[in-house]
PDB file of C-alpha atoms in Angstrom:
ATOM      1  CA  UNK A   1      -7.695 -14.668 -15.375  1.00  0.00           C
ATOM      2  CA  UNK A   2     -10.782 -15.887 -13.000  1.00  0.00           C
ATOM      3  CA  UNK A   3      -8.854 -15.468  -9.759  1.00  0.00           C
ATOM      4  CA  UNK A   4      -7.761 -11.574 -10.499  1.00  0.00           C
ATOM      5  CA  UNK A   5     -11.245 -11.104 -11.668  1.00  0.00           C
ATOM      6  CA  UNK A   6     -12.904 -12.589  -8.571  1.00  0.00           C
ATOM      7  CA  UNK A   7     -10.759 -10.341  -6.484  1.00  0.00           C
ATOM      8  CA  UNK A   8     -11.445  -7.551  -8.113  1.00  0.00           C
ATOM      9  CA  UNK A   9     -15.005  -7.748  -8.233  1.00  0.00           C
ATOM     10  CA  UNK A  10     -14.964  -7.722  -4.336  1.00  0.00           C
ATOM     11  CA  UNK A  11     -13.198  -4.393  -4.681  1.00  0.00           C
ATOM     12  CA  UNK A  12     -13.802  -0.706  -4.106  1.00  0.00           C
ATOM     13  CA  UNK A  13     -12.213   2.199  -5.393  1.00  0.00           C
ATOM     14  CA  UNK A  14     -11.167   5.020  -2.784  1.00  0.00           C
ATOM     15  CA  UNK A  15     -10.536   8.506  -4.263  1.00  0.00           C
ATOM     16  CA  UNK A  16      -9.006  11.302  -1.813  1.00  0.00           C
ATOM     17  CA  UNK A  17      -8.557  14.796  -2.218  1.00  0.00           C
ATOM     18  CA  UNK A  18      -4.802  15.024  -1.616  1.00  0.00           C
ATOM     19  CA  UNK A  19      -1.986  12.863  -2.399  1.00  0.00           C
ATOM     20  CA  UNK A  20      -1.655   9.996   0.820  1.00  0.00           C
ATOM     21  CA  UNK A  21       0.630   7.864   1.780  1.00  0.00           C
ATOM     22  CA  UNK A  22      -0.064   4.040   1.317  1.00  0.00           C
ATOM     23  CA  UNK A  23       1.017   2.721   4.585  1.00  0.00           C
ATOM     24  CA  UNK A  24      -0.660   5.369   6.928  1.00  0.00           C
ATOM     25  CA  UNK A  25      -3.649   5.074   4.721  1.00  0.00           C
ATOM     26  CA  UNK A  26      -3.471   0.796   5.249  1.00  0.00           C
ATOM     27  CA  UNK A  27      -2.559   1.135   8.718  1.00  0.00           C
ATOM     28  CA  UNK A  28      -5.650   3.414   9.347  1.00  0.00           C
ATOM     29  CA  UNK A  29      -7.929   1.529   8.008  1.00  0.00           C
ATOM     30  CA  UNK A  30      -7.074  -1.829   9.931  1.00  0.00           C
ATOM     31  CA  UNK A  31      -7.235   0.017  13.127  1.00  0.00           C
ATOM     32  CA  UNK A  32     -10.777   1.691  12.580  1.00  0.00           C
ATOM     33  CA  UNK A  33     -12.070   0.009   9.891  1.00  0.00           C
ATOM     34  CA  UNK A  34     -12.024  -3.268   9.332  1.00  0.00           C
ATOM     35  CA  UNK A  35      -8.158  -5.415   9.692  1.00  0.00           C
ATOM     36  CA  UNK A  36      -9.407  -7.596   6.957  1.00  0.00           C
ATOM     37  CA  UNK A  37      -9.421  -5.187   4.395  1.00  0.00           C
ATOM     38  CA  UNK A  38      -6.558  -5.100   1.624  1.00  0.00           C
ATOM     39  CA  UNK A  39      -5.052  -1.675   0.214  1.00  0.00           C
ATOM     40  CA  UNK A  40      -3.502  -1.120  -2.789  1.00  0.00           C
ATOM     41  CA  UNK A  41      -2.143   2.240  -4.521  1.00  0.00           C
ATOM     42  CA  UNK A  42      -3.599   3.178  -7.809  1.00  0.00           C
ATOM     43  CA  UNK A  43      -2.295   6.373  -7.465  1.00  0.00           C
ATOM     44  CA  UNK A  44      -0.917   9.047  -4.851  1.00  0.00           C
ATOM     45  CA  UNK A  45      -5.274   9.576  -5.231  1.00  0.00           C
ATOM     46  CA  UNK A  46      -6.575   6.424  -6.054  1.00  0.00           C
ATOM     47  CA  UNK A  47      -6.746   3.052  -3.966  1.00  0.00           C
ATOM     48  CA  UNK A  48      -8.239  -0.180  -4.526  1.00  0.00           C
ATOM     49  CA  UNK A  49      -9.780  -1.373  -1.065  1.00  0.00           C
ATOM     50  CA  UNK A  50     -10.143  -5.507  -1.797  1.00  0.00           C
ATOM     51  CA  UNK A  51     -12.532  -6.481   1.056  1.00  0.00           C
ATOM     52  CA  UNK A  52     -12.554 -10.479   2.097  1.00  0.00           C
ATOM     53  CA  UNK A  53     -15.822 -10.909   0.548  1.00  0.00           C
ATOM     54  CA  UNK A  54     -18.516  -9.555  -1.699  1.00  0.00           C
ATOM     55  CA  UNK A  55     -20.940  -9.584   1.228  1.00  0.00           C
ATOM     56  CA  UNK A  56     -18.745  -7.816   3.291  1.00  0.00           C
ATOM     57  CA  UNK A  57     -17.683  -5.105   0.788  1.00  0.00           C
ATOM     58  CA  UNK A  58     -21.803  -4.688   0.209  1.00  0.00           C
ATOM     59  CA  UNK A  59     -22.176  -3.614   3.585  1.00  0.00           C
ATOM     60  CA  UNK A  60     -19.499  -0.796   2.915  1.00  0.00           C
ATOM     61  CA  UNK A  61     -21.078   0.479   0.633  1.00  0.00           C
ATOM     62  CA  UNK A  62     -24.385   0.238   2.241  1.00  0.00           C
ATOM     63  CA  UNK A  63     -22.613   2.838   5.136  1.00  0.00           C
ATOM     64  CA  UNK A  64     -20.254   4.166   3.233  1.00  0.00           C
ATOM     65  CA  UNK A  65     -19.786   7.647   5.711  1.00  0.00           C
ATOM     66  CA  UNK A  66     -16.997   5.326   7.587  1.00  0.00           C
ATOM     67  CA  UNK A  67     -15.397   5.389   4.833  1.00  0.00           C
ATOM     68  CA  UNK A  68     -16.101   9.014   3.637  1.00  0.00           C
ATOM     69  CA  UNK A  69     -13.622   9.701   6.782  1.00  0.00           C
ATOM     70  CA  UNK A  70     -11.019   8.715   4.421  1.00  0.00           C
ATOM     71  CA  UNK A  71     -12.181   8.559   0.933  1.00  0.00           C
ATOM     72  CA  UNK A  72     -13.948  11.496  -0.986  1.00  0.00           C
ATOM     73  CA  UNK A  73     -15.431   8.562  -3.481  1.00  0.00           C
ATOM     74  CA  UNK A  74     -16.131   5.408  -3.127  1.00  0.00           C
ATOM     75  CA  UNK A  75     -17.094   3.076  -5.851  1.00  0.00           C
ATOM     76  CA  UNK A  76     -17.049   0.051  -7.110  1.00  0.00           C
ATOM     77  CA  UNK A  77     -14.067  -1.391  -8.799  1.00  0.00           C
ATOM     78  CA  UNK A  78     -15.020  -1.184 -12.746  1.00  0.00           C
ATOM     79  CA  UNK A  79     -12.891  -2.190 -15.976  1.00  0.00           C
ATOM     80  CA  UNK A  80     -12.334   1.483 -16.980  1.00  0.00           C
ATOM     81  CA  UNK A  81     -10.518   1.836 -13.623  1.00  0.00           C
ATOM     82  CA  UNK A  82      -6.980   2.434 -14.640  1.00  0.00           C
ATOM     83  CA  UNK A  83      -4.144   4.208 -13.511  1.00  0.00           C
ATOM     84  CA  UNK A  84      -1.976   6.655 -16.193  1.00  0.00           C
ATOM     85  CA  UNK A  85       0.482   7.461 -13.873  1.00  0.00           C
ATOM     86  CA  UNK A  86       2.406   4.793 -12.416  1.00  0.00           C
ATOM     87  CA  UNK A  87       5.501   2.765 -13.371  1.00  0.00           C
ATOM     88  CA  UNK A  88       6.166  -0.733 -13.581  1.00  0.00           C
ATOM     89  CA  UNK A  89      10.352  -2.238 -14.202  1.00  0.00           C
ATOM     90  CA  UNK A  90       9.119  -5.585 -15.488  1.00  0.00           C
ATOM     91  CA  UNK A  91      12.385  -8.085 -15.140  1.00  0.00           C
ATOM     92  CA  UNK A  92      11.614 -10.735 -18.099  1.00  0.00           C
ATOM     93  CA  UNK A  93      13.896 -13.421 -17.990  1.00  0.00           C
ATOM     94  CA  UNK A  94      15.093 -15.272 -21.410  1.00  0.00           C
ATOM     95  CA  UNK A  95      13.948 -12.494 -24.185  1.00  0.00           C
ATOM     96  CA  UNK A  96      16.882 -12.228 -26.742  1.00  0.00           C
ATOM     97  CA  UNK A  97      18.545  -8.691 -27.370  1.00  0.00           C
ATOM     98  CA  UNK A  98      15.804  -9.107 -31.250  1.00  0.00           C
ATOM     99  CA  UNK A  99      13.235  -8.981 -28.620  1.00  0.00           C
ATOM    100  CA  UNK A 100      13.782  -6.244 -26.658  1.00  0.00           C
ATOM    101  CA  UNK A 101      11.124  -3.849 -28.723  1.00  0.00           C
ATOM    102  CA  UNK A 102       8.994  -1.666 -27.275  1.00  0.00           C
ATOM    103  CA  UNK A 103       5.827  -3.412 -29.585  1.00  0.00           C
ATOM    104  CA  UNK A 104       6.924  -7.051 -27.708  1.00  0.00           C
ATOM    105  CA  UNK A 105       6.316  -5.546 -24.103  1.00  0.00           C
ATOM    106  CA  UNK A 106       3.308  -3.397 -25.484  1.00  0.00           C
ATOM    107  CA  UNK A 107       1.510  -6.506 -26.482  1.00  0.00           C
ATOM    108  CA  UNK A 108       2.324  -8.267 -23.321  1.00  0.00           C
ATOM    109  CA  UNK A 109       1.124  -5.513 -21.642  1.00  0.00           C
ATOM    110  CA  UNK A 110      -2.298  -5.632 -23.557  1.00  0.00           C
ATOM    111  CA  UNK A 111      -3.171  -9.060 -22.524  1.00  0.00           C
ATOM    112  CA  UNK A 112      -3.757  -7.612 -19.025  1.00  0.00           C
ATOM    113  CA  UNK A 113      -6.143  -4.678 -20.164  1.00  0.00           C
TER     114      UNK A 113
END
């Protein structure tokens, strides 16, 4: 899907040290950072910073030590970016009992990545 890719592309990757909580984290970075910024959990380690534009999330990484106040790494978002340790409850409207098999929801899964 172009529009997930396209925000993803403008996207870092934030590693910390210690397990953090989302909404500090979020909250943190609007007030000293920059408010335009997006934050999204990967993991209790991982978050995806989505910036408003690729120009703007080049010049974070140009000075990344802002963000080094936070972040231990900083990288770019990249395809083998994945998270093995969180959940999803997926409520799928319509699929008949037959189709309630783990291979159905695997392959669903798979079209995403």
């Amino acid at each position: 899907n172009k529009e997930i890719e396209e925000w993803l592309h403008r996207s870092l990757v934030g590693t910390v040290e210690e397990p953090r909580d989302l909404a500090s984290l979020s909250s943190a970075l609007i007030c000293d950072f920059d408010p335009n910024v997006k934050l999204s959990a990967l993991s209790s380690l991982k978050f995806l910073l989505i910036f408003p534009s690729m120009e703007r999330m080049e010049e974070a990484l140009m000075q990344p030590e802002t963000l080094y106040h936070w972040f231990s790494e900083i990288k770019r978002w990249g395809v083998e970016e994945f998270c093995d340790s969180r959940r999803v409850w997926l409520n799928i409207v319509g699929v008949p009992p037959q189709g309630w098999l783990w291979e159905n929801f695997k392959r669903i899964a798979e079209l995403w990545g």
